[in-house]
Amino acid sequence: MVSNILPQSLKNLNSLDLGANEFGNEGVKHIAESESLKNLTYLDLRRNEIDNEGVKYIATSEYLKNLTYLSLRLNQVGNEGVKYIAASESLKNLTYLNLSFNVYGSEGDNIIDNSESLKKVTVRF
C-alpha cells in the first residue's frame, strides 16, 4: 500500500506526482496521515478514484498544510468534496487547484465562486 512507499527519508520531499495509480480513498488516507510528507508543496493525485471521503482526508490533514498546488483531476469529487476544500483550515496556502473532470455540479461551482478561501486560488474546473 502507499504507506509502504512513504518512509521517513522523504521528509524533505516537496513535490509528489502520484497520478494514475488508482489507489482510491485508502491511499489518500495514508498520504494525508504521513508526517514524512509535511513539507510537500506540490501534490498531483489525478486519476486515482478519489471521492468525497478522500478529499476530506486531504482537507483535514495536519501534514499537508504547506500545499500550494493540488490536482484532483479525473477523480470522483462531488459537491461535498468541494465543500471540504473550501472550508479547509489546512489548505490555506493553496494557490492552484485542479478539479477538472470530476462529478460535482452547479452547487460545487457556486461553492468555488463564493468561497473566500479560494479567492486567491487558480481553480481549473
mmCIF file of C-alpha atoms in Angstrom:
data_model
loop_
_atom_site.group_PDB
_atom_site.id
_atom_site.type_symbol
_atom_site.label_atom_id
_atom_site.label_comp_id
_atom_site.label_asym_id
_atom_site.label_seq_id
_atom_site.Cartn_x
_atom_site.Cartn_y
_atom_site.Cartn_z
ATOM 1 C CA MET A 1 0.000 0.000 0.000
ATOM 2 C CA VAL A 2 1.015 3.642 -0.307
ATOM 3 C CA SER A 3 2.195 3.821 3.314
ATOM 4 C CA ASN A 4 4.920 1.318 2.447
ATOM 5 C CA ILE A 5 6.463 3.771 -0.019
ATOM 6 C CA LEU A 6 6.416 6.773 2.314
ATOM 7 C CA PRO A 7 9.398 6.278 4.625
ATOM 8 C CA GLN A 8 10.713 8.949 6.961
ATOM 9 C CA SER A 9 13.555 9.536 4.496
ATOM 10 C CA LEU A 10 11.096 11.521 2.356
ATOM 11 C CA LYS A 11 10.770 14.265 4.957
ATOM 12 C CA ASN A 12 12.428 16.843 2.662
ATOM 13 C CA LEU A 13 10.272 15.984 -0.350
ATOM 14 C CA ASN A 14 8.346 18.985 -1.665
ATOM 15 C CA SER A 15 6.836 17.652 -4.903
ATOM 16 C CA LEU A 16 4.959 14.388 -5.402
ATOM 17 C CA ASP A 17 3.152 13.147 -8.515
ATOM 18 C CA LEU A 18 1.105 10.006 -7.861
ATOM 19 C CA GLY A 19 -1.190 10.416 -10.843
ATOM 20 C CA ALA A 20 -2.918 7.416 -12.421
ATOM 21 C CA ASN A 21 -2.278 4.936 -9.616
ATOM 22 C CA GLU A 22 -5.961 4.355 -8.844
ATOM 23 C CA PHE A 23 -5.313 3.760 -5.139
ATOM 24 C CA GLY A 24 -8.577 5.397 -4.065
ATOM 25 C CA ASN A 25 -9.528 6.858 -0.708
ATOM 26 C CA GLU A 26 -7.458 4.404 1.311
ATOM 27 C CA GLY A 27 -4.295 5.510 -0.477
ATOM 28 C CA VAL A 28 -5.153 9.167 0.099
ATOM 29 C CA LYS A 29 -5.686 8.431 3.780
ATOM 30 C CA HIS A 30 -2.112 7.114 4.051
ATOM 31 C CA ILE A 31 -0.771 10.208 2.280
ATOM 32 C CA ALA A 32 -2.771 12.585 4.484
ATOM 33 C CA GLU A 33 -1.606 10.818 7.649
ATOM 34 C CA SER A 34 2.064 10.707 6.664
ATOM 35 C CA GLU A 35 4.154 13.079 8.766
ATOM 36 C CA SER A 36 7.054 12.483 6.380
ATOM 37 C CA LEU A 37 5.165 14.487 3.722
ATOM 38 C CA LYS A 38 4.705 17.621 5.812
ATOM 39 C CA ASN A 39 6.985 19.664 3.528
ATOM 40 C CA LEU A 40 5.016 18.924 0.355
ATOM 41 C CA THR A 41 4.030 21.969 -1.656
ATOM 42 C CA TYR A 42 3.018 20.148 -4.875
ATOM 43 C CA LEU A 43 0.706 17.120 -4.896
ATOM 44 C CA ASP A 44 -0.747 15.593 -8.050
ATOM 45 C CA LEU A 45 -3.390 12.936 -7.373
ATOM 46 C CA ARG A 46 -5.091 12.907 -10.774
ATOM 47 C CA ARG A 47 -6.933 9.738 -11.811
ATOM 48 C CA ASN A 48 -6.867 7.859 -8.528
ATOM 49 C CA GLU A 49 -10.558 7.074 -7.954
ATOM 50 C CA ILE A 50 -10.764 9.596 -5.098
ATOM 51 C CA ASP A 51 -14.209 10.692 -3.953
ATOM 52 C CA ASN A 52 -15.505 12.991 -1.205
ATOM 53 C CA GLU A 53 -14.138 10.751 1.548
ATOM 54 C CA GLY A 54 -10.619 11.017 0.141
ATOM 55 C CA VAL A 55 -10.934 14.778 -0.256
ATOM 56 C CA LYS A 56 -11.919 15.015 3.410
ATOM 57 C CA TYR A 57 -8.657 13.270 4.372
ATOM 58 C CA ILE A 58 -6.694 15.863 2.392
ATOM 59 C CA ALA A 59 -8.709 18.846 3.621
ATOM 60 C CA THR A 60 -8.306 17.895 7.280
ATOM 61 C CA SER A 61 -4.705 16.686 7.174
ATOM 62 C CA GLU A 62 -2.359 18.251 9.684
ATOM 63 C CA TYR A 63 0.574 17.292 7.435
ATOM 64 C CA LEU A 64 -0.497 18.818 4.103
ATOM 65 C CA LYS A 65 -0.658 22.425 5.296
ATOM 66 C CA ASN A 66 2.170 23.575 3.025
ATOM 67 C CA LEU A 67 0.460 22.568 -0.221
ATOM 68 C CA THR A 68 0.334 25.326 -2.811
ATOM 69 C CA TYR A 69 -0.565 23.049 -5.759
ATOM 70 C CA LEU A 70 -3.177 20.293 -5.640
ATOM 71 C CA SER A 71 -4.516 18.355 -8.599
ATOM 72 C CA LEU A 72 -7.547 16.120 -8.128
ATOM 73 C CA ARG A 73 -8.277 15.987 -11.865
ATOM 74 C CA LEU A 74 -10.140 12.952 -13.238
ATOM 75 C CA ASN A 75 -11.481 11.659 -9.921
ATOM 76 C CA GLN A 76 -14.954 11.396 -8.406
ATOM 77 C CA VAL A 77 -15.049 14.600 -6.372
ATOM 78 C CA GLY A 78 -18.637 15.718 -5.750
ATOM 79 C CA ASN A 79 -20.216 18.802 -4.213
ATOM 80 C CA GLU A 80 -19.386 17.574 -0.700
ATOM 81 C CA GLY A 81 -15.711 17.274 -1.607
ATOM 82 C CA VAL A 82 -15.686 20.828 -2.943
ATOM 83 C CA LYS A 83 -17.197 21.958 0.386
ATOM 84 C CA TYR A 84 -14.400 20.206 2.294
ATOM 85 C CA ILE A 85 -11.759 22.026 0.259
ATOM 86 C CA ALA A 86 -13.443 25.425 0.540
ATOM 87 C CA ALA A 87 -13.849 25.076 4.324
ATOM 88 C CA SER A 88 -10.401 23.619 4.954
ATOM 89 C CA GLU A 89 -8.173 25.262 7.525
ATOM 90 C CA SER A 90 -5.308 23.038 6.346
ATOM 91 C CA LEU A 91 -5.299 24.181 2.709
ATOM 92 C CA LYS A 92 -4.856 27.919 3.323
ATOM 93 C CA ASN A 93 -1.618 28.034 1.298
ATOM 94 C CA LEU A 94 -3.162 26.716 -1.940
ATOM 95 C CA THR A 95 -2.583 28.874 -4.992
ATOM 96 C CA TYR A 96 -3.574 26.278 -7.620
ATOM 97 C CA LEU A 97 -6.341 23.663 -7.528
ATOM 98 C CA ASN A 98 -7.314 21.412 -10.429
ATOM 99 C CA LEU A 99 -10.783 19.875 -10.108
ATOM 100 C CA SER A 100 -11.415 19.308 -13.816
ATOM 101 C CA PHE A 101 -13.263 16.173 -14.924
ATOM 102 C CA ASN A 102 -14.931 15.376 -11.600
ATOM 103 C CA VAL A 103 -18.587 14.777 -10.756
ATOM 104 C CA TYR A 104 -19.579 17.889 -8.796
ATOM 105 C CA GLY A 105 -22.325 20.021 -10.295
ATOM 106 C CA SER A 106 -23.529 23.597 -10.254
ATOM 107 C CA GLU A 107 -23.618 23.560 -6.441
ATOM 108 C CA GLY A 108 -19.884 22.850 -6.444
ATOM 109 C CA ASP A 109 -19.321 25.652 -8.962
ATOM 110 C CA ASN A 110 -21.219 28.043 -6.665
ATOM 111 C CA ILE A 111 -19.164 26.934 -3.661
ATOM 112 C CA ILE A 112 -15.959 27.677 -5.576
ATOM 113 C CA ASP A 113 -17.249 31.037 -6.836
ATOM 114 C CA ASN A 114 -18.367 32.161 -3.362
ATOM 115 C CA SER A 115 -15.504 30.767 -1.301
ATOM 116 C CA GLU A 116 -13.371 33.396 0.419
ATOM 117 C CA SER A 117 -10.592 30.855 0.932
ATOM 118 C CA LEU A 118 -10.427 30.089 -2.809
ATOM 119 C CA LYS A 119 -10.469 33.726 -3.997
ATOM 120 C CA LYS A 120 -6.685 33.785 -4.400
ATOM 121 C CA VAL A 121 -6.538 30.284 -5.874
ATOM 122 C CA THR A 122 -6.431 29.464 -9.571
ATOM 123 C CA VAL A 123 -9.131 26.812 -9.879
ATOM 124 C CA ARG A 124 -9.458 24.687 -13.005
ATOM 125 C CA PHE A 125 -12.905 23.169 -13.319
#
